[in-house]
CSV table of C-alpha atoms in Angstrom, one decimal:
chain,number,residue,atom,x,y,z
A,1,MET,CA,-75.6,162.6,29.4
A,2,ILE,CA,-72.7,164.9,28.9
A,3,ILE,CA,-69.6,163.8,26.9
A,4,ILE,CA,-66.3,165.8,26.9
A,5,VAL,CA,-63.9,164.6,24.3
A,6,GLN,CA,-60.6,166.3,23.5
A,7,GLY,CA,-58.2,165.5,20.7
A,8,LYS,CA,-58.2,165.0,16.9
A,9,ASN,CA,-61.2,163.7,14.7
A,10,ILE,CA,-63.6,164.5,17.5
A,11,LYS,CA,-66.6,165.2,14.6
A,12,ARG,CA,-65.7,161.7,13.3
A,13,PHE,CA,-65.9,160.5,17.0
A,14,TYR,CA,-69.2,162.0,17.4
A,15,ARG,CA,-70.7,160.7,14.3
A,16,SER,CA,-69.5,157.2,14.9
A,17,ILE,CA,-71.4,157.3,18.4
A,18,ILE,CA,-74.4,158.4,16.7
A,19,LYS,CA,-74.3,155.7,14.0
A,20,ASN,CA,-73.1,152.9,16.1
A,21,PRO,CA,-74.3,153.3,19.8
A,22,PRO,CA,-73.5,150.6,22.4
A,23,PRO,CA,-75.7,147.6,22.1
A,24,LEU,CA,-78.6,148.8,24.5
A,25,ALA,CA,-78.2,152.5,24.0
A,26,ILE,CA,-81.1,154.6,22.7
A,27,ILE,CA,-80.2,157.9,21.4
A,28,THR,CA,-83.2,160.2,21.2
A,29,ASN,CA,-81.5,163.4,20.4
A,30,SER,CA,-78.0,164.8,20.4
A,31,LYS,CA,-76.0,168.1,20.2
A,32,PHE,CA,-72.4,168.9,19.3
A,33,ARG,CA,-70.7,172.0,20.6
A,34,ILE,CA,-67.0,173.3,20.7
A,35,LYS,CA,-65.9,174.4,24.1
A,36,GLN,CA,-62.9,175.8,25.8
A,37,GLU,CA,-62.0,173.2,28.6
A,38,LYS,CA,-58.9,172.5,30.7
A,39,GLN,CA,-56.5,169.8,29.6
A,40,LEU,CA,-58.0,166.3,30.8
A,41,SER,CA,-56.3,163.0,30.9
A,42,GLY,CA,-57.6,159.3,31.0
A,43,PHE,CA,-61.3,158.3,31.0
A,44,LYS,CA,-63.6,159.1,33.8
A,45,ILE,CA,-67.2,159.0,34.7
A,46,ILE,CA,-68.1,161.8,37.0
A,47,PRO,CA,-70.7,161.2,39.7
A,48,SER,CA,-74.1,162.1,38.8
A,49,LYS,CA,-75.5,165.7,40.0
A,50,THR,CA,-78.8,165.7,42.0
A,51,PHE,CA,-81.7,164.9,39.6
A,52,SER,CA,-83.6,168.3,39.0
A,53,SER,CA,-87.0,169.2,38.0
A,54,ARG,CA,-85.7,170.0,34.2
A,55,ASN,CA,-84.1,166.5,33.9
A,56,ARG,CA,-85.8,163.9,32.0
A,57,THR,CA,-84.0,160.6,31.4
A,58,GLN,CA,-85.0,157.3,30.2
A,59,ILE,CA,-85.1,154.1,32.4
A,60,LEU,CA,-83.8,150.9,30.9
A,61,PRO,CA,-86.2,147.9,31.5
A,62,ASP,CA,-84.8,144.7,33.0
A,63,LEU,CA,-82.6,142.7,30.6
A,64,ASN,CA,-82.1,138.9,29.5
A,65,ILE,CA,-78.7,137.5,30.8
A,66,CYS,CA,-76.2,138.1,28.1
A,67,ALA,CA,-74.0,135.5,26.5
A,68,GLN,CA,-70.7,136.6,28.2
A,69,CYS,CA,-72.3,136.3,31.8
A,70,ARG,CA,-74.2,133.0,30.7
A,71,LYS,CA,-70.7,131.5,29.8
A,72,GLU,CA,-69.1,133.0,33.0
A,73,LEU,CA,-71.9,131.4,35.2
A,74,PHE,CA,-71.0,127.9,34.1
A,75,THR,CA,-67.1,128.2,34.0
A,76,ALA,CA,-65.9,126.5,36.9
A,77,SER,CA,-62.7,128.7,37.1
A,78,ASP,CA,-64.7,132.1,37.2
A,79,ARG,CA,-65.2,133.7,40.5
A,80,ARG,CA,-69.0,134.0,39.9
A,81,PHE,CA,-69.4,130.3,39.0
A,82,LEU,CA,-73.0,129.4,39.6
A,83,TYR,CA,-73.6,132.6,41.3
A,84,PRO,CA,-77.3,133.5,40.9
A,85,PHE,CA,-77.1,137.2,40.6
A,86,ILE,CA,-74.2,137.7,37.9
A,87,ASN,CA,-74.8,140.6,35.8
A,88,CYS,CA,-72.9,143.4,33.6
A,89,THR,CA,-73.6,146.5,31.8
A,90,HIS,CA,-75.3,144.5,29.2
A,91,CYS,CA,-77.8,142.5,31.4
A,92,GLY,CA,-79.4,142.2,34.6
A,93,PRO,CA,-82.1,144.0,36.6
A,94,ARG,CA,-82.7,147.7,35.9
A,95,TYR,CA,-86.2,149.0,36.1
A,96,SER,CA,-87.2,146.5,38.9
A,97,ILE,CA,-84.4,147.9,41.4
A,98,ILE,CA,-84.5,151.6,40.6
A,99,ILE,CA,-85.6,153.5,43.7
A,100,ASN,CA,-84.8,156.9,42.4
A,101,LEU,CA,-83.0,158.8,39.6
A,102,PRO,CA,-80.3,159.3,38.6
A,103,TYR,CA,-79.6,155.7,38.2
A,104,ASP,CA,-76.7,155.1,40.6
A,105,ARG,CA,-76.1,152.2,42.9
A,106,LYS,CA,-77.0,154.3,45.9
A,107,GLN,CA,-80.5,155.1,44.2
A,108,THR,CA,-81.3,151.3,43.7
A,109,THR,CA,-82.0,148.4,46.0
A,110,MET,CA,-78.5,147.2,45.7
A,111,LYS,CA,-77.4,150.0,48.0
A,112,GLN,CA,-77.6,147.6,51.0
A,113,PHE,CA,-74.6,145.6,49.4
A,114,VAL,CA,-71.3,147.1,49.9
A,115,MET,CA,-68.9,146.1,47.2
A,116,CYS,CA,-66.0,143.8,47.9
A,117,PRO,CA,-62.5,144.8,46.7
A,118,ASP,CA,-62.8,142.8,43.5
A,119,CYS,CA,-66.0,144.0,42.4
A,120,LYS,CA,-65.0,147.7,43.2
A,121,ASN,CA,-62.0,147.3,40.8
A,122,GLU,CA,-64.3,146.0,38.1
A,123,TYR,CA,-66.8,148.8,38.8
A,124,ALA,CA,-63.9,151.2,38.3
A,125,ASP,CA,-62.3,149.9,35.3
A,126,PRO,CA,-63.0,151.5,32.1
A,127,ASN,CA,-61.9,148.4,30.2
A,128,ASN,CA,-64.1,146.0,32.1
A,129,ARG,CA,-67.6,145.0,31.0
A,130,ARG,CA,-68.8,145.8,34.7
A,131,PHE,CA,-67.5,149.4,34.5
A,132,HIS,CA,-70.2,151.2,36.4
A,133,ALA,CA,-72.6,148.2,36.3
A,134,GLU,CA,-74.9,149.4,39.1
A,135,PRO,CA,-76.1,146.1,40.2
A,136,ILE,CA,-72.6,144.3,40.1
A,137,ALA,CA,-72.4,141.6,42.9
A,138,CYS,CA,-70.4,138.3,43.4
A,139,PRO,CA,-70.6,135.6,46.1
A,140,VAL,CA,-68.6,137.6,48.5
A,141,CYS,CA,-70.5,140.6,48.7
A,142,GLY,CA,-73.9,140.3,46.9
A,143,PRO,CA,-77.5,138.9,47.4
A,144,GLU,CA,-78.0,135.3,48.5
A,145,VAL,CA,-80.7,132.6,47.9
A,146,ARG,CA,-82.5,130.6,50.5
A,147,LEU,CA,-85.2,127.8,50.2
A,148,VAL,CA,-87.9,128.0,53.0
A,149,ASP,CA,-91.1,126.2,53.6
A,150,LYS,CA,-94.5,127.8,53.4
A,151,ASN,CA,-94.2,128.7,57.1
A,152,GLY,CA,-90.8,130.5,56.3
A,153,LYS,CA,-88.5,128.0,58.0
A,154,GLU,CA,-85.3,127.5,55.8
A,155,VAL,CA,-84.6,124.0,54.3
A,156,PRO,CA,-81.0,123.0,55.1
A,157,GLY,CA,-78.7,122.1,52.1
A,158,GLU,CA,-78.1,123.6,48.6
A,159,PRO,CA,-81.2,125.8,47.9
A,160,LEU,CA,-81.3,125.3,44.2
A,161,LEU,CA,-80.5,121.7,44.1
A,162,ASN,CA,-83.2,121.2,46.8
A,163,ALA,CA,-85.7,123.4,44.6
A,164,ALA,CA,-85.1,121.2,41.9
A,165,ARG,CA,-85.6,118.0,43.9
A,166,LEU,CA,-88.8,119.3,45.1
A,167,LEU,CA,-90.3,120.4,41.6
A,168,LEU,CA,-89.5,116.8,40.4
A,169,LYS,CA,-91.5,115.5,43.3
A,170,GLY,CA,-94.5,117.3,42.3
A,171,LYS,CA,-94.3,120.3,44.6
A,172,ILE,CA,-95.2,123.9,43.7
A,173,LEU,CA,-92.6,126.5,44.6
A,174,ALA,CA,-92.8,130.4,44.7
A,175,ILE,CA,-89.6,131.6,43.0
A,176,LYS,CA,-88.5,135.2,43.3
A,177,GLY,CA,-87.4,136.4,39.9
A,178,LEU,CA,-86.7,140.0,38.7
A,179,GLY,CA,-90.2,141.9,38.9
A,180,GLY,CA,-92.0,139.5,41.3
A,181,PHE,CA,-92.7,135.9,42.4
A,182,HIS,CA,-93.5,133.1,40.2
A,183,LEU,CA,-95.3,129.8,40.9
A,184,ALA,CA,-93.5,127.0,39.5
A,185,CYS,CA,-94.1,123.3,39.0
A,186,ASP,CA,-93.2,120.5,36.5
A,187,ALA,CA,-95.0,121.1,33.3
A,188,THR,CA,-95.1,117.3,32.5
A,189,ASP,CA,-96.6,116.4,35.9
A,190,ASN,CA,-100.5,116.4,35.3
A,191,GLN,CA,-101.1,116.1,39.1
A,192,ALA,CA,-98.8,119.1,40.0
A,193,VAL,CA,-100.5,121.3,37.1
A,194,ALA,CA,-103.8,120.3,38.2
A,195,ARG,CA,-103.0,121.1,41.9
A,196,LEU,CA,-101.7,124.5,40.8
A,197,ARG,CA,-104.8,125.2,38.8
A,198,GLN,CA,-107.0,124.4,41.9
A,199,LYS,CA,-105.0,126.5,44.2
A,200,LYS,CA,-105.0,129.6,42.0
A,201,ALA,CA,-108.9,128.9,41.0
A,202,ARG,CA,-107.9,129.1,37.3
A,203,SER,CA,-109.6,126.3,35.8
A,204,ARG,CA,-109.0,127.0,31.8
A,205,LYS,CA,-106.8,130.0,31.4
A,206,PRO,CA,-103.4,129.0,29.8
A,207,LEU,CA,-100.4,128.9,32.0
A,208,ALA,CA,-96.9,130.3,30.8
A,209,LEU,CA,-93.9,127.9,30.5
A,210,MET,CA,-90.2,128.5,30.9
A,211,VAL,CA,-87.5,126.3,29.5
A,212,GLU,CA,-83.6,126.5,29.5
A,213,ALA,CA,-83.1,127.3,25.8
A,214,VAL,CA,-84.8,127.5,22.5
A,215,ASN,CA,-83.8,123.6,21.6
A,216,ALA,CA,-86.4,122.8,24.4
A,217,VAL,CA,-89.0,124.8,22.6
A,218,ARG,CA,-88.7,123.2,19.4
A,219,GLN,CA,-89.5,119.8,21.2
A,220,PHE,CA,-93.2,120.8,22.0
A,221,CYS,CA,-93.7,124.0,19.8
A,222,GLN,CA,-93.5,125.1,16.3
A,223,LEU,CA,-91.2,127.9,15.8
A,224,PRO,CA,-92.4,130.4,13.1
A,225,ARG,CA,-90.0,132.9,11.5
A,226,GLY,CA,-88.8,135.6,13.8
A,227,ALA,CA,-89.9,133.4,17.1
A,228,VAL,CA,-86.2,132.3,17.9
A,229,LYS,CA,-85.0,136.0,17.7
A,230,THR,CA,-87.8,137.0,20.0
A,231,LEU,CA,-87.4,134.3,22.6
A,232,ARG,CA,-83.5,135.1,22.7
A,233,SER,CA,-83.9,138.9,22.7
A,234,PRO,CA,-82.8,141.1,25.6
A,235,ALA,CA,-86.5,141.5,26.6
A,236,ALA,CA,-86.9,137.6,26.6
A,237,PRO,CA,-91.0,137.8,26.7
A,238,ILE,CA,-93.5,135.0,26.8
A,239,VAL,CA,-94.1,134.1,23.0
A,240,LEU,CA,-97.2,132.5,21.8
A,241,LEU,CA,-96.4,129.5,19.7
A,242,PRO,CA,-98.4,126.8,17.9
A,243,LYS,CA,-98.3,123.5,19.6
A,244,LYS,CA,-96.3,120.7,17.8
A,245,ILE,CA,-98.3,117.6,17.3
A,246,PRO,CA,-97.3,115.2,18.4
A,247,PRO,CA,-94.9,116.9,20.9
A,248,LEU,CA,-91.4,115.2,21.8
A,249,ILE,CA,-91.7,116.2,25.4
A,250,PRO,CA,-95.1,115.2,27.1
A,251,VAL,CA,-96.1,118.5,28.3
A,252,SER,CA,-99.4,118.3,30.2
A,253,PRO,CA,-102.6,119.0,28.2
A,254,LEU,CA,-103.8,120.9,31.4
A,255,ILE,CA,-101.3,123.8,30.5
A,256,ALA,CA,-103.5,125.1,27.9
A,257,PRO,CA,-106.8,123.1,27.3
A,258,ASP,CA,-108.6,123.5,23.9
A,259,ASN,CA,-106.0,125.9,22.8
A,260,GLY,CA,-103.8,125.5,19.9
A,261,SER,CA,-100.9,127.6,21.2
A,262,LEU,CA,-98.4,127.6,24.3
A,263,GLY,CA,-97.0,130.7,26.0
A,264,VAL,CA,-93.2,129.9,26.3
A,265,MET,CA,-90.3,131.9,27.5
A,266,CYS,CA,-86.6,131.1,27.8
A,267,ALA,CA,-84.8,131.4,31.2
A,268,TYR,CA,-83.8,135.0,31.5
A,269,THR,CA,-81.8,135.2,34.7
A,270,PRO,CA,-78.9,133.3,36.0
A,271,LEU,CA,-81.1,131.9,39.0
A,272,HIS,CA,-83.4,130.3,36.6
A,273,LEU,CA,-80.5,128.8,34.4
A,274,ILE,CA,-78.8,127.2,37.4
A,275,LEU,CA,-82.3,125.6,38.5
A,276,PHE,CA,-82.7,123.9,35.1
A,277,GLN,CA,-79.0,122.8,35.2
A,278,LYS,CA,-79.9,121.2,38.6
A,279,LEU,CA,-83.0,119.7,37.0
A,280,ARG,CA,-80.9,118.1,34.3
A,281,GLU,CA,-78.6,116.7,36.6
A,282,LEU,CA,-81.4,115.0,38.4
A,283,CYS,CA,-83.6,114.0,35.4
A,284,PRO,CA,-82.7,112.8,32.0
A,285,GLN,CA,-85.8,114.3,30.4
A,286,THR,CA,-85.4,117.8,29.2
A,287,PRO,CA,-87.1,120.0,31.9
A,288,VAL,CA,-90.0,122.2,31.2
A,289,LEU,CA,-91.7,124.4,34.1
A,290,VAL,CA,-94.9,126.2,34.5
A,291,MET,CA,-93.9,129.8,35.5
A,292,THR,CA,-97.0,131.8,36.4
A,293,SER,CA,-97.4,134.9,38.4
A,294,ALA,CA,-97.6,134.4,42.0
A,295,ASN,CA,-101.0,136.0,42.9
A,296,PHE,CA,-104.8,135.0,42.7
A,297,SER,CA,-106.5,135.8,39.5
A,298,GLU,CA,-105.7,139.3,38.2
A,299,GLU,CA,-104.1,140.6,41.4
A,300,PRO,CA,-100.9,142.3,41.4
A,301,ILE,CA,-97.8,139.8,41.2
A,302,ALA,CA,-96.2,139.4,44.7
A,303,ILE,CA,-92.9,141.2,45.0
A,304,ASP,CA,-91.5,140.7,48.6
A,305,GLU,CA,-91.7,137.9,51.2
A,306,THR,CA,-94.1,139.7,53.3
A,307,GLU,CA,-96.7,139.8,50.6
A,308,LEU,CA,-95.9,136.3,49.3
A,309,PHE,CA,-96.6,134.9,52.8
A,310,SER,CA,-99.5,137.0,53.8
A,311,ARG,CA,-101.4,136.9,50.3
A,312,CYS,CA,-100.2,133.9,48.5
A,313,ARG,CA,-99.4,131.2,51.4
A,314,PRO,CA,-102.0,128.8,50.1
A,315,LEU,CA,-100.6,128.7,46.4
A,316,PHE,CA,-97.3,127.1,47.3
A,317,ASP,CA,-95.4,124.5,49.0
A,318,TYR,CA,-92.0,126.1,49.3
A,319,ALA,CA,-90.4,129.4,48.3
A,320,LEU,CA,-86.9,130.1,46.7
A,321,ILE,CA,-86.2,133.6,48.1
A,322,HIS,CA,-83.4,135.9,48.0
A,323,ASN,CA,-82.4,139.3,49.7
A,324,ARG,CA,-82.1,141.7,46.7
A,325,LYS,CA,-85.4,143.8,47.1
A,326,ILE,CA,-87.6,144.5,44.2
A,327,ALA,CA,-88.7,148.2,44.0
A,328,ASN,CA,-91.0,148.1,41.1
A,329,ARG,CA,-93.1,145.1,40.3
A,330,CYS,CA,-93.2,143.9,36.6
A,331,ASP,CA,-94.9,140.8,35.4
A,332,ASP,CA,-93.8,139.0,32.2
A,333,SER,CA,-94.4,140.4,28.7
A,334,VAL,CA,-96.4,138.4,26.3
A,335,VAL,CA,-96.2,138.6,22.5
A,336,GLN,CA,-97.3,136.8,19.4
A,337,ILE,CA,-95.4,136.3,16.1
A,338,ASP,CA,-97.0,138.0,13.0
A,339,SER,CA,-95.2,137.9,9.6
A,340,GLY,CA,-91.8,137.4,11.4
A,341,ASN,CA,-92.4,140.3,13.9
A,342,PRO,CA,-93.3,140.4,17.5
A,343,LEU,CA,-96.9,141.8,18.2
A,344,MET,CA,-97.4,143.0,21.7
A,345,VAL,CA,-100.2,141.3,23.9
A,346,ARG,CA,-98.9,142.4,27.2
A,347,ARG,CA,-96.1,145.1,27.5
A,348,SER,CA,-94.3,144.7,30.7
A,349,ARG,CA,-90.8,143.3,31.8
A,350,GLY,CA,-88.3,143.8,29.2
A,351,TYR,CA,-90.0,146.7,27.6
A,352,VAL,CA,-91.4,149.0,30.2
A,353,PRO,CA,-90.9,151.8,30.8
A,354,GLN,CA,-89.1,152.3,27.7
A,355,PRO,CA,-90.8,155.4,25.7
A,356,LEU,CA,-92.7,154.7,22.5
A,357,LYS,CA,-92.3,157.4,19.8
A,358,ILE,CA,-95.6,158.3,18.1
A,359,GLY,CA,-94.4,160.9,15.8
A,360,PRO,CA,-95.4,164.5,15.0
A,361,MET,CA,-98.9,163.5,13.5
A,362,PHE,CA,-100.2,162.6,17.2
A,363,HIS,CA,-98.0,165.2,19.1
A,364,VAL,CA,-99.2,165.3,22.7
A,365,LYS,CA,-99.8,169.0,23.3
A,366,HIS,CA,-100.9,168.8,26.8
A,367,PRO,CA,-99.1,166.2,29.3
A,368,THR,CA,-101.7,163.6,29.4
A,369,LEU,CA,-102.5,160.4,31.7
A,370,ALA,CA,-104.2,157.8,29.6
A,371,MET,CA,-105.9,155.4,32.2
A,372,GLY,CA,-106.3,152.3,30.1
A,373,ALA,CA,-109.4,149.9,30.4
A,374,ASP,CA,-110.7,148.1,33.3
A,375,GLY,CA,-109.4,144.6,33.0
A,376,LYS,CA,-105.6,143.8,32.1
A,377,THR,CA,-105.1,147.5,32.6
A,378,CYS,CA,-101.8,149.5,32.1
A,379,PHE,CA,-101.6,153.4,32.2
A,380,ALA,CA,-99.4,155.4,29.8
A,381,LEU,CA,-98.0,159.1,30.4
A,382,GLY,CA,-97.8,161.1,27.1
A,383,SER,CA,-95.8,164.4,26.2
A,384,GLY,CA,-94.7,165.8,22.9
A,385,GLU,CA,-94.0,162.9,20.7
A,386,ALA,CA,-93.3,160.2,23.4
A,387,VAL,CA,-95.5,158.0,25.3
A,388,ILE,CA,-94.2,156.2,28.4
A,389,PRO,CA,-96.0,152.9,29.2
A,390,GLY,CA,-96.6,151.9,32.7
A,391,PRO,CA,-96.4,148.1,33.8
A,392,HIS,CA,-99.1,145.5,33.4
A,393,ILE,CA,-101.4,145.9,36.5
A,394,GLY,CA,-104.1,143.5,35.9
A,395,ASP,CA,-107.8,144.3,36.8
A,396,LEU,CA,-108.4,147.2,38.8
A,397,ASP,CA,-111.2,146.2,41.0
A,398,SER,CA,-109.2,145.5,44.0
A,399,ALA,CA,-107.5,147.7,46.5
A,400,GLU,CA,-104.2,146.0,46.0
A,401,SER,CA,-104.3,146.9,42.2
A,402,GLU,CA,-105.2,150.6,42.7
A,403,ILE,CA,-102.1,150.8,45.2
A,404,PHE,CA,-100.0,149.2,42.7
A,405,PHE,CA,-101.4,151.6,39.9
A,406,ARG,CA,-100.8,154.8,42.2
A,407,SER,CA,-97.4,153.7,43.2
A,408,ALA,CA,-96.2,152.9,39.6
A,409,LEU,CA,-97.8,156.2,38.5
A,410,LYS,CA,-96.2,158.2,41.1
A,411,ARG,CA,-92.8,156.9,40.4
A,412,LEU,CA,-92.9,157.4,36.4
A,413,THR,CA,-94.3,160.9,36.9
A,414,GLU,CA,-91.4,161.9,39.0
A,415,TRP,CA,-88.7,160.2,36.7
A,416,SER,CA,-90.4,161.4,33.4
A,417,LYS,CA,-91.2,165.0,34.8
A,418,ILE,CA,-94.6,164.5,33.0
A,419,LYS,CA,-97.1,166.1,35.2
A,420,PRO,CA,-100.5,165.4,33.7
A,421,GLY,CA,-102.6,168.5,32.8
A,422,ARG,CA,-105.3,166.1,31.2
A,423,VAL,CA,-106.7,162.8,32.4
A,424,VAL,CA,-108.1,160.4,29.6
A,425,CYS,CA,-110.4,157.6,30.8
A,426,ASP,CA,-112.9,155.2,29.1
A,427,LEU,CA,-116.6,156.5,28.4
A,428,HIS,CA,-118.2,153.9,30.8
A,429,PRO,CA,-119.8,155.5,33.8
A,430,ASP,CA,-119.0,152.7,36.1
A,431,TYR,CA,-115.5,151.6,35.7
A,432,SER,CA,-113.0,151.3,38.4
A,433,SER,CA,-110.6,152.9,36.1
A,434,VAL,CA,-112.9,155.8,35.6
A,435,ARG,CA,-113.6,156.4,39.2
A,436,LEU,CA,-109.9,156.4,39.7
A,437,ALA,CA,-109.4,158.9,36.8
A,438,GLU,CA,-111.9,161.3,38.3
A,439,LYS,CA,-109.9,161.3,41.6
A,440,LEU,CA,-106.7,161.7,39.9
A,441,ALA,CA,-107.7,164.4,37.7
A,442,LYS,CA,-109.0,166.2,40.8
A,443,SER,CA,-105.6,165.7,42.6
A,444,TYR,CA,-103.7,167.0,39.5
A,445,ARG,CA,-106.1,169.8,39.0
A,446,ALA,CA,-106.3,168.4,35.4
A,447,LYS,CA,-108.9,168.2,32.7
A,448,LEU,CA,-110.9,164.9,32.3
A,449,ALA,CA,-111.6,163.8,28.9
A,450,ARG,CA,-113.6,160.4,28.3
A,451,VAL,CA,-113.3,158.4,25.1
A,452,GLN,CA,-115.1,155.6,23.4
A,453,HIS,CA,-113.6,152.3,23.9
A,454,HIS,CA,-113.4,151.2,20.2
A,455,TYR,CA,-112.5,154.5,18.9
A,456,ALA,CA,-109.5,154.6,21.2
A,457,HIS,CA,-108.4,151.2,19.9
A,458,ILE,CA,-108.5,152.5,16.2
A,459,LEU,CA,-106.6,155.7,17.2
A,460,SER,CA,-103.9,153.5,18.8
A,461,VAL,CA,-103.4,151.7,15.6
A,462,MET,CA,-103.2,155.0,13.6
A,463,ALA,CA,-100.5,156.3,16.1
A,464,GLU,CA,-98.5,153.2,15.9
A,465,TYR,CA,-98.4,153.2,12.1
A,466,GLN,CA,-98.6,156.9,11.6
A,467,LEU,CA,-101.8,156.7,9.5
A,468,PRO,CA,-103.4,159.9,8.6
A,469,GLY,CA,-107.2,160.2,8.4
A,470,PRO,CA,-109.5,159.5,7.0
A,471,VAL,CA,-109.3,156.0,8.0
A,472,ILE,CA,-111.8,153.4,8.2
A,473,GLY,CA,-111.1,151.1,11.2
A,474,LEU,CA,-112.5,147.7,12.3
A,475,ALA,CA,-112.5,147.2,16.1
A,476,ALA,CA,-113.5,143.5,16.7
A,477,ASP,CA,-112.6,144.0,20.6
A,478,GLY,CA,-114.7,142.8,23.2
A,479,THR,CA,-117.6,145.1,24.6
A,480,GLY,CA,-117.4,148.7,25.3
A,481,TYR,CA,-119.7,151.5,26.4
A,482,GLY,CA,-121.3,153.1,23.3
A,483,ILE,CA,-122.2,156.9,22.9
A,484,ASP,CA,-125.8,155.8,22.9
A,485,GLY,CA,-125.7,154.2,26.3
A,486,ALA,CA,-125.7,150.6,24.5
A,487,ILE,CA,-123.2,148.0,24.8
A,488,TRP,CA,-121.0,148.2,21.7
A,489,GLY,CA,-119.1,145.3,20.3
A,490,CYS,CA,-117.5,144.8,16.7
A,491,GLU,CA,-117.5,148.4,15.4
A,492,ILE,CA,-116.5,150.1,11.9
A,493,ILE,CA,-115.5,153.6,12.5
A,494,LEU,CA,-114.8,156.3,10.1
A,495,VAL,CA,-112.0,158.6,11.4
A,496,ASN,CA,-111.4,162.0,9.8
A,497,LYS,CA,-108.3,163.9,9.0
A,498,ASP,CA,-109.0,166.1,12.1
A,499,LEU,CA,-109.4,162.8,14.2
A,500,SER,CA,-113.2,163.3,14.5
A,501,TRP,CA,-115.2,160.2,13.9
A,502,ARG,CA,-118.5,158.5,13.5
A,503,ARG,CA,-119.7,154.9,13.7
A,504,VAL,CA,-120.5,153.6,10.1
A,505,GLY,CA,-121.2,149.9,10.9
A,506,ASN,CA,-121.9,147.5,13.5
A,507,LEU,CA,-123.5,144.1,14.5
A,508,LYS,CA,-127.0,144.3,15.2
A,509,TYR,CA,-128.0,144.9,18.8
A,510,LEU,CA,-129.3,141.8,20.9
A,511,HIS,CA,-131.9,142.3,23.8
A,512,HIS,CA,-130.7,141.5,27.2
A,513,ARG,CA,-133.3,140.1,29.7
A,514,ALA,CA,-131.8,142.4,32.2
A,515,GLY,CA,-132.9,145.3,30.2
């Protein structure tokens, strides 16, 4: 971004911008230069130039609805009263709607919606909160919601009110969110939860929950220090929280059987918030919904109606759909709270694709693609002192997952201008991720490096906390292919200053009947 400023106290202005940037701004570096310019007047944002091969810019993740938009959403006199797609420069869709860079409306899936005069005025007004808010919309000119049955036939009446009625009757709904479809049902209805589990063939794995606000979470979960801040954060992830015993809301025991925790998120889009309001109007009990990805186990989340009805039709009874297209699929992020701080379990919506800074100690000399593991995989692109993580993909043993991996990788390499000169994968000879790495290394004409699974885990912790070697690391992760061809498990590894390593401790091997 280039900012041209004229007048007095320019240096003070520059320092104040660096010290106190706008709420969602991230300044990675800056330069100050005095230059002769013609006299300017007023405040203008000049249209972006074509995105050249030298440009590298950050892409904001999708953001939780802000307090101001939430207030307008439920203000009867506001022109966006109960409008499911209200947003501003502080919140709303970003990554999930971007087709190309630079980030202008015509480069997003909002390009099909022509702004009405009122939206145009807000978009062009520097004093307005929606000044250059690319997803700006209203009931006159923006996306619309529809409720359909599993055959695609529209259900007459108010979509969100009817959706709430169906949920309270025990029905399973597919709901289009920011980065894909969720499957939703009443979390206090044992029969509905059991039916959802049966349809997804998911017998024991915990299901995520969504509530309207933090006050609802308090009624069935404990809230350790830092949990409220994380639940209300711009990322609004799923937070793993200890169950409250006894709960004040009878959440079904089938949500997380034999598990002391529940994964809970607060409603982060206006559509979700309106749905919860309708549920409260119809039922006195505080509503809690199951909100799990619309997919079969470990397949990519469905992002459009074609995918939903072709792949996921057996999973739902009705679908709450809309006509704002999703360009980039992005599942919900999952965190747990450790000593008051969020600890990442699954990095995706709300965080991806923001770069992670790894510092000079782990400077990436050659642009690198890291493939991730085989299960619950995600990739990352590294260059210099930055690592750009890709979205959560799931297991890589299906054609759909590989297509998702390749499409997300293509976009992020184009946007970041990182062309991998090296591809790094697991040591296992028969992982799907390894076979894909071999293909990608060939297509990029890049070197292929194979790294032992547990050593990679310890290196990642060293990079995150900027720990120089020597370090003794304990990787209590699951199984990984060892350098001796055996299956390794709980490993103690010594990493030297030059990052060379050796195994100094491990659990005793077990003999397997298969040999």
